[in-house]
Coordinates of C-alpha atoms in Angstrom, one line a residue:
Chain V
Q1 CA 158.7 134.3 145.7
Q2 CA 155.0 134.7 146.5
Q3 CA 153.6 131.2 146.1
V4 CA 150.0 132.0 147.1
K5 CA 148.4 135.1 145.6
Q6 CA 145.2 136.3 147.3
S7 CA 142.6 138.9 146.1
P8 CA 141.0 141.2 146.8
Q9 CA 142.9 143.0 149.6
S10 CA 139.7 144.3 151.1
L11 CA 136.1 143.5 150.6
I12 CA 132.9 145.3 151.7
V13 CA 129.6 143.3 151.6
Q14 CA 126.1 144.1 152.7
K15 CA 124.5 141.8 155.3
G16 CA 123.0 138.8 153.6
G17 CA 125.3 139.1 150.5
I18 CA 127.9 136.7 149.2
S19 CA 131.5 137.3 150.0
I20 CA 134.0 135.8 147.5
I21 CA 137.8 135.6 148.1
N22 CA 140.1 134.2 145.5
C23 CA 143.5 132.5 145.7
A24 CA 146.0 131.1 143.2
Y25 CA 149.0 129.0 143.8
E26 CA 152.1 128.1 141.8
N27 CA 153.5 125.0 143.5
T28 CA 151.9 121.8 142.1
A29 CA 153.2 119.9 145.1
F30 CA 150.7 121.6 147.4
D31 CA 148.1 119.2 148.5
Y32 CA 146.3 120.9 151.4
F33 CA 144.5 124.2 151.1
P34 CA 143.1 125.7 154.3
W35 CA 141.4 129.0 155.0
Y36 CA 142.1 130.8 158.2
Q37 CA 140.0 133.5 159.8
Q38 CA 141.5 136.2 162.0
F39 CA 139.7 138.6 164.3
P40 CA 141.5 141.7 165.6
G41 CA 143.9 140.9 168.5
K42 CA 143.6 137.2 167.9
G43 CA 145.7 134.6 166.1
P44 CA 144.4 133.0 162.9
A45 CA 142.1 130.1 163.3
L46 CA 141.3 127.3 160.8
L47 CA 137.9 127.9 159.2
I48 CA 137.7 125.3 156.5
A49 CA 140.1 123.3 154.4
I50 CA 140.1 121.2 151.2
R51 CA 142.3 118.7 149.5
P52 CA 142.7 118.5 145.7
D53 CA 140.8 115.3 145.2
V54 CA 137.5 117.2 145.5
S55 CA 136.3 120.3 143.7
E56 CA 134.1 121.7 146.5
K57 CA 133.7 121.5 150.2
K58 CA 130.9 123.1 152.2
E59 CA 130.6 123.7 155.9
G60 CA 127.5 125.7 156.9
R61 CA 127.7 129.1 155.1
F62 CA 131.3 128.6 154.1
T63 CA 132.3 126.9 150.8
I64 CA 135.6 126.3 149.2
S65 CA 135.7 125.9 145.4
F66 CA 138.8 124.3 144.0
N67 CA 140.1 124.2 140.4
K68 CA 143.1 122.0 140.2
S69 CA 143.8 122.6 136.5
A70 CA 143.8 126.4 137.0
K71 CA 145.6 126.1 140.3
Q72 CA 143.0 128.3 141.9
F73 CA 140.7 128.1 144.9
S74 CA 138.2 130.4 146.5
L75 CA 136.2 130.9 149.6
H76 CA 132.5 131.8 149.4
I77 CA 130.6 133.1 152.4
M78 CA 126.9 132.9 151.9
D79 CA 124.4 135.1 153.7
S80 CA 127.3 137.1 155.1
Q81 CA 126.9 138.5 158.6
P82 CA 128.5 141.4 160.5
G83 CA 130.1 138.8 162.7
D84 CA 132.0 137.5 159.7
S85 CA 133.9 140.7 159.5
A86 CA 137.5 139.6 159.9
T87 CA 140.7 139.1 157.9
Y88 CA 140.7 135.9 155.9
F89 CA 143.9 134.1 154.8
C90 CA 144.1 131.3 152.3
A91 CA 147.1 129.0 152.6
A92 CA 148.7 126.0 151.0
S93 CA 151.1 123.3 152.0
G94 CA 152.7 120.1 150.9
E95 CA 154.5 117.4 152.8
S96 CA 157.8 118.4 154.2
G97 CA 159.2 115.5 156.2
S98 CA 156.5 115.0 158.8
A99 CA 155.7 118.6 159.3
R100 CA 153.4 120.8 157.2
Q101 CA 154.7 124.2 156.3
L102 CA 151.9 126.6 155.5
T103 CA 152.4 129.3 152.9
F104 CA 149.9 132.1 153.5
G105 CA 148.3 134.5 151.1
S106 CA 148.4 138.2 151.8
G107 CA 145.0 138.3 153.5
T108 CA 141.6 139.9 152.7
Q109 CA 140.0 142.2 155.2
L110 CA 136.2 141.6 155.0
T111 CA 133.7 144.1 156.3
V112 CA 130.1 143.1 156.4
L113 CA 127.8 146.1 156.8
P114 CA 124.7 145.7 158.9
Chain D
D1 CA 143.5 122.3 176.6
A2 CA 144.4 126.0 176.9
G3 CA 145.7 126.2 173.4
V4 CA 149.0 127.7 172.3
I5 CA 150.2 130.1 175.0
Q6 CA 152.5 133.0 174.1
S7 CA 154.1 135.5 176.4
P8 CA 154.3 138.4 176.8
R9 CA 151.2 139.6 174.9
H10 CA 152.8 143.0 174.5
E11 CA 156.4 144.1 174.6
V12 CA 157.8 147.6 174.2
T13 CA 161.5 147.9 174.1
E14 CA 164.2 150.3 173.1
M15 CA 166.3 149.8 170.0
G16 CA 169.4 147.7 170.8
Q17 CA 167.8 145.8 173.6
E18 CA 167.4 142.0 173.6
V19 CA 163.9 140.7 173.3
T20 CA 162.8 137.1 174.1
L21 CA 159.4 135.8 173.1
R22 CA 158.0 132.7 174.6
C23 CA 155.7 129.9 173.4
K24 CA 154.1 126.9 175.0
P25 CA 152.6 124.6 172.2
I26 CA 149.6 122.4 172.7
S27 CA 150.6 119.3 174.6
G28 CA 151.3 116.4 172.2
H29 CA 151.8 118.5 169.1
N30 CA 155.1 117.7 167.4
S31 CA 155.5 120.7 165.1
L32 CA 156.0 124.3 166.1
F33 CA 156.0 127.4 163.9
W34 CA 157.0 131.0 164.5
Y35 CA 155.4 133.6 162.2
R36 CA 155.7 137.3 162.0
Q37 CA 152.8 139.5 160.8
T38 CA 153.0 143.0 159.5
M39 CA 150.7 145.2 157.4
M40 CA 153.3 145.3 154.6
R41 CA 154.3 141.7 154.4
G42 CA 151.4 139.8 155.9
L43 CA 152.1 136.5 157.7
E44 CA 155.7 135.3 157.2
L45 CA 157.0 132.0 158.4
L46 CA 160.2 132.5 160.3
I47 CA 161.2 129.0 161.4
Y48 CA 159.6 125.7 162.2
F49 CA 160.5 122.8 164.4
N50 CA 159.6 119.2 164.1
N51 CA 160.1 117.0 167.2
N52 CA 162.1 119.9 168.7
V53 CA 164.5 120.0 165.8
P54 CA 164.7 123.1 163.6
I55 CA 163.7 122.0 160.1
D56 CA 163.7 125.2 158.1
D57 CA 164.9 128.6 159.3
S58 CA 165.2 130.2 155.9
G59 CA 162.5 132.8 156.9
M60 CA 164.6 134.2 159.8
P61 CA 165.4 137.6 158.5
E62 CA 168.9 138.1 160.0
D63 CA 171.4 136.7 162.4
R64 CA 169.9 139.0 165.0
F65 CA 167.0 136.5 165.2
S66 CA 167.4 133.1 166.8
A67 CA 165.0 130.4 168.0
K68 CA 165.3 127.5 170.3
M69 CA 163.1 124.6 171.3
P70 CA 164.8 122.9 174.3
N71 CA 161.9 120.5 174.9
A72 CA 158.5 119.6 173.5
S73 CA 156.7 122.1 175.6
F74 CA 158.6 125.3 175.2
S75 CA 160.2 127.5 172.5
T76 CA 161.7 130.9 172.4
L77 CA 162.3 133.5 169.7
K78 CA 165.1 135.9 170.5
I79 CA 166.0 139.2 168.8
Q80 CA 169.3 140.7 169.7
P81 CA 169.8 143.6 169.1
S82 CA 166.3 144.7 168.3
E83 CA 165.6 147.4 165.7
P84 CA 162.4 149.5 165.0
R85 CA 161.8 147.5 161.8
D86 CA 161.3 144.4 164.0
S87 CA 158.1 145.9 165.3
A88 CA 155.3 143.4 164.4
V89 CA 153.0 140.8 165.8
Y90 CA 154.8 137.5 166.3
F91 CA 152.7 134.3 166.4
C92 CA 153.6 130.9 167.5
A93 CA 151.6 127.9 166.1
S94 CA 151.7 124.2 166.7
S95 CA 150.3 121.2 164.9
L96 CA 150.1 117.4 165.0
K97 CA 149.6 115.5 161.8
T98 CA 147.1 112.8 162.4
G99 CA 145.8 111.1 159.2
E100 CA 144.3 113.8 157.1
N101 CA 144.3 116.4 159.9
T102 CA 147.1 119.0 159.7
E103 CA 145.5 122.0 161.4
A104 CA 147.9 124.6 162.8
F105 CA 146.7 126.2 166.0
F106 CA 147.9 129.7 166.6
G107 CA 148.5 131.5 169.9
Q108 CA 147.2 135.0 170.5
G109 CA 150.5 136.6 169.4
T110 CA 153.0 139.0 171.0
R111 CA 152.8 142.5 169.8
L112 CA 156.4 143.9 169.7
T113 CA 157.1 147.5 169.5
V114 CA 160.8 148.6 169.2
V115 CA 161.2 152.4 169.8

Protein backbone atom coordinates (compact mmCIF):
# COMPACT_ATOMS: atom_id res chain seq x y z
CA GLN A 1 0.00 0.00 0.00
CA GLN A 2 1.49 3.29 -1.12
CA GLN A 3 0.85 5.66 1.73
CA VAL A 4 2.58 8.70 0.22
CA LYS A 5 1.94 9.59 -3.42
CA GLN A 6 4.31 12.03 -5.11
CA SER A 7 4.07 13.88 -8.41
CA PRO A 8 5.40 14.64 -10.90
CA GLN A 9 7.94 11.90 -11.53
CA SER A 10 10.19 14.36 -13.34
CA LEU A 11 10.27 18.11 -13.69
CA ILE A 12 12.25 20.45 -15.92
CA VAL A 13 12.42 24.12 -14.99
CA GLN A 14 14.30 27.07 -16.36
CA LYS A 15 16.79 28.85 -14.13
CA GLY A 16 14.96 31.41 -12.03
CA GLY A 17 11.65 29.61 -12.30
CA ILE A 18 9.52 28.04 -9.59
CA SER A 19 9.63 24.30 -9.05
CA ILE A 20 6.59 22.71 -7.43
CA ILE A 21 6.40 19.11 -6.25
CA ASN A 22 3.27 17.66 -4.71
CA CYS A 23 2.58 14.87 -2.25
CA ALA A 24 -0.54 13.33 -0.78
CA TYR A 25 -0.81 11.01 2.16
CA GLU A 26 -3.45 8.64 3.47
CA ASN A 27 -2.54 7.90 7.06
CA THR A 28 -4.05 10.54 9.36
CA ALA A 29 -1.66 9.43 12.11
CA PHE A 30 1.26 10.99 10.25
CA ASP A 31 2.50 14.06 12.08
CA TYR A 32 5.88 14.82 10.54
CA PHE A 33 6.45 15.65 6.88
CA PRO A 34 10.03 16.09 5.71
CA TRP A 35 11.46 16.63 2.27
CA TYR A 36 14.74 14.99 1.34
CA GLN A 37 17.12 15.98 -1.43
CA GLN A 38 19.35 13.42 -3.11
CA PHE A 39 22.24 14.10 -5.47
CA PRO A 40 23.63 11.34 -7.70
CA GLY A 41 25.86 8.94 -5.78
CA LYS A 42 24.79 10.33 -2.42
CA GLY A 43 22.27 9.39 0.21
CA PRO A 44 19.15 11.49 0.75
CA ALA A 45 19.61 14.49 3.03
CA LEU A 46 16.96 16.41 4.94
CA LEU A 47 16.05 19.65 3.19
CA ILE A 48 13.10 21.00 5.15
CA ALA A 49 10.32 19.56 7.30
CA ILE A 50 6.91 20.60 8.61
CA ARG A 51 4.45 19.50 11.28
CA PRO A 52 0.68 19.69 10.79
CA ASP A 53 0.15 22.52 13.27
CA VAL A 54 1.32 25.06 10.66
CA SER A 55 0.27 25.56 7.06
CA GLU A 56 3.56 26.83 5.70
CA LYS A 57 7.24 26.74 6.48
CA LYS A 58 9.90 28.67 4.61
CA GLU A 59 13.65 28.25 4.66
CA GLY A 60 15.44 30.42 2.16
CA ARG A 61 14.21 29.58 -1.34
CA PHE A 62 12.42 26.44 -0.12
CA THR A 63 8.84 26.48 1.15
CA ILE A 64 6.55 23.69 2.28
CA SER A 65 2.83 24.29 1.98
CA PHE A 66 0.65 21.97 4.05
CA ASN A 67 -3.09 21.32 3.72
CA LYS A 68 -4.21 19.09 6.57
CA SER A 69 -7.84 18.75 5.48
CA ALA A 70 -6.82 17.66 1.99
CA LYS A 71 -3.95 15.52 3.32
CA GLN A 72 -1.58 17.16 0.86
CA PHE A 73 1.71 18.98 1.09
CA SER A 74 4.00 20.49 -1.49
CA LEU A 75 7.53 21.78 -1.92
CA HIS A 76 8.10 25.08 -3.71
CA ILE A 77 11.58 26.03 -4.85
CA MET A 78 11.73 29.71 -5.71
CA ASP A 79 14.34 31.12 -8.10
CA SER A 80 15.39 27.59 -9.04
CA GLN A 81 19.10 27.15 -9.77
CA PRO A 82 21.01 24.51 -11.75
CA GLY A 83 22.54 23.41 -8.43
CA ASP A 84 19.05 22.43 -7.27
CA SER A 85 19.01 19.68 -9.89
CA ALA A 86 18.52 16.53 -7.83
CA THR A 87 15.92 13.98 -6.85
CA TYR A 88 13.45 15.15 -4.22
CA PHE A 89 11.53 12.83 -1.93
CA CYS A 90 8.65 13.73 0.28
CA ALA A 91 8.12 11.57 3.34
CA ALA A 92 5.81 11.18 6.28
CA SER A 93 5.97 9.53 9.65
CA GLY A 94 4.16 9.10 12.91
CA GLU A 95 5.26 7.89 16.28
CA SER A 96 6.11 4.23 16.48
CA GLY A 97 7.40 3.52 19.91
CA SER A 98 10.37 5.80 20.24
CA ALA A 99 11.53 5.44 16.66
CA ARG A 100 10.24 7.31 13.64
CA GLN A 101 9.61 5.20 10.58
CA LEU A 102 9.64 7.32 7.43
CA THR A 103 7.44 6.41 4.49
CA PHE A 104 8.85 7.94 1.32
CA GLY A 105 7.17 9.10 -1.86
CA SER A 106 8.42 7.78 -5.17
CA GLY A 107 10.67 10.76 -5.86
CA THR A 108 10.81 13.62 -8.37
CA GLN A 109 13.81 14.14 -10.56
CA LEU A 110 14.27 17.89 -10.94
CA THR A 111 16.36 19.38 -13.71
CA VAL A 112 16.98 23.11 -13.70
CA LEU A 113 18.22 24.35 -17.06
CA PRO A 114 20.85 27.11 -17.10
CA ASP B 1 31.18 13.50 13.26
CA ALA B 2 31.83 11.50 10.08
CA GLY B 3 28.16 10.75 9.58
CA VAL B 4 26.72 7.34 8.82
CA ILE B 5 29.42 5.14 7.35
CA GLN B 6 28.59 2.28 5.02
CA SER B 7 30.87 -0.31 3.50
CA PRO B 8 31.58 -1.34 0.91
CA ARG B 9 30.56 1.49 -1.43
CA HIS B 10 30.30 -0.92 -4.33
CA GLU B 11 29.86 -4.68 -4.40
CA VAL B 12 29.72 -6.96 -7.39
CA THR B 13 28.98 -10.59 -6.70
CA GLU B 14 27.83 -13.68 -8.48
CA MET B 15 24.38 -15.09 -8.06
CA GLY B 16 24.23 -17.51 -5.16
CA GLN B 17 26.98 -15.87 -3.17
CA GLU B 18 26.54 -14.39 0.28
CA VAL B 19 26.70 -10.62 0.55
CA THR B 20 27.19 -8.64 3.76
CA LEU B 21 26.65 -4.90 3.92
CA ARG B 22 27.91 -2.96 6.89
CA CYS B 23 26.82 0.22 8.64
CA LYS B 24 28.19 2.38 11.41
CA PRO B 25 25.52 4.81 12.62
CA ILE B 26 26.20 8.24 14.05
CA SER B 27 27.40 7.96 17.61
CA GLY B 28 24.58 8.49 20.08
CA HIS B 29 21.77 7.76 17.64
CA ASN B 30 19.33 5.17 18.89
CA SER B 31 17.44 4.27 15.71
CA LEU B 32 18.88 2.60 12.64
CA PHE B 33 17.17 1.96 9.34
CA TRP B 34 18.06 -0.11 6.26
CA TYR B 35 16.56 1.05 2.96
CA ARG B 36 16.76 -0.31 -0.56
CA GLN B 37 16.55 2.01 -3.57
CA THR B 38 15.71 0.94 -7.10
CA MET B 39 14.37 2.78 -10.11
CA MET B 40 11.23 0.70 -10.12
CA ARG B 41 10.33 0.79 -6.43
CA GLY B 42 12.05 3.91 -5.11
CA LEU B 43 13.13 3.94 -1.47
CA GLU B 44 11.85 0.96 0.47
CA LEU B 45 12.30 0.49 4.19
CA LEU B 46 13.61 -3.00 4.85
CA ILE B 47 14.02 -3.01 8.62
CA TYR B 48 14.58 -0.67 11.50
CA PHE B 49 16.12 -1.04 14.91
CA ASN B 50 15.52 0.96 18.06
CA ASN B 51 18.12 0.66 20.80
CA ASN B 52 19.64 -2.29 18.88
CA VAL B 53 16.35 -4.20 18.87
CA PRO B 54 14.60 -4.97 15.56
CA ILE B 55 11.22 -3.22 15.68
CA ASP B 56 9.78 -3.84 12.24
CA ASP B 57 11.21 -6.17 9.61
CA SER B 58 8.07 -6.38 7.50
CA GLY B 59 9.91 -4.76 4.61
CA MET B 60 12.50 -7.53 4.36
CA PRO B 61 11.61 -9.12 1.03
CA GLU B 62 12.49 -12.73 1.74
CA ASP B 63 14.13 -15.05 4.20
CA ARG B 64 17.29 -14.62 2.17
CA PHE B 65 17.62 -11.23 3.83
CA SER B 66 18.67 -10.85 7.43
CA ALA B 67 19.88 -7.94 9.54
CA LYS B 68 21.63 -7.70 12.85
CA MET B 69 22.65 -4.96 15.22
CA PRO B 70 24.95 -6.50 17.81
CA ASN B 71 25.73 -3.14 19.41
CA ALA B 72 24.90 0.54 19.11
CA SER B 73 27.71 1.24 16.69
CA PHE B 74 27.37 -1.50 14.11
CA SER B 75 24.78 -3.19 11.93
CA THR B 76 24.87 -5.65 9.07
CA LEU B 77 22.49 -6.56 6.29
CA LYS B 78 23.10 -9.99 4.83
CA ILE B 79 21.74 -11.55 1.67
CA GLN B 80 22.21 -15.29 1.30
CA PRO B 81 21.98 -16.48 -1.42
CA SER B 82 22.03 -13.36 -3.56
CA GLU B 83 20.02 -13.07 -6.77
CA PRO B 84 20.24 -10.62 -9.70
CA ARG B 85 16.97 -8.97 -8.63
CA ASP B 86 18.68 -7.93 -5.39
CA SER B 87 20.77 -5.47 -7.40
CA ALA B 88 20.07 -2.04 -5.93
CA VAL B 89 21.54 0.70 -3.78
CA TYR B 90 21.22 -0.11 -0.10
CA PHE B 91 21.17 2.76 2.37
CA CYS B 92 21.61 2.77 6.08
CA ALA B 93 20.26 5.69 8.09
CA SER B 94 20.29 6.61 11.76
CA SER B 95 18.37 9.06 13.88
CA LEU B 96 17.88 10.32 17.39
CA LYS B 97 14.59 11.76 18.47
CA THR B 98 15.27 14.83 20.58
CA GLY B 99 12.23 16.96 21.19
CA GLU B 100 10.86 17.97 17.80
CA ASN B 101 13.93 16.84 15.86
CA THR B 102 13.53 13.48 14.14
CA GLU B 103 15.91 13.88 11.21
CA ALA B 104 17.20 10.68 9.65
CA PHE B 105 20.80 10.83 8.46
CA PHE B 106 21.67 8.63 5.52
CA GLY B 107 24.95 7.03 4.58
CA GLN B 108 26.33 7.18 1.05
CA GLY B 109 24.90 3.80 0.23
CA THR B 110 26.24 0.51 -1.08
CA ARG B 111 25.63 -0.19 -4.75
CA LEU B 112 25.12 -3.93 -5.07
CA THR B 113 25.29 -5.67 -8.41
CA VAL B 114 24.50 -9.37 -8.55
CA VAL B 115 25.47 -10.99 -11.86
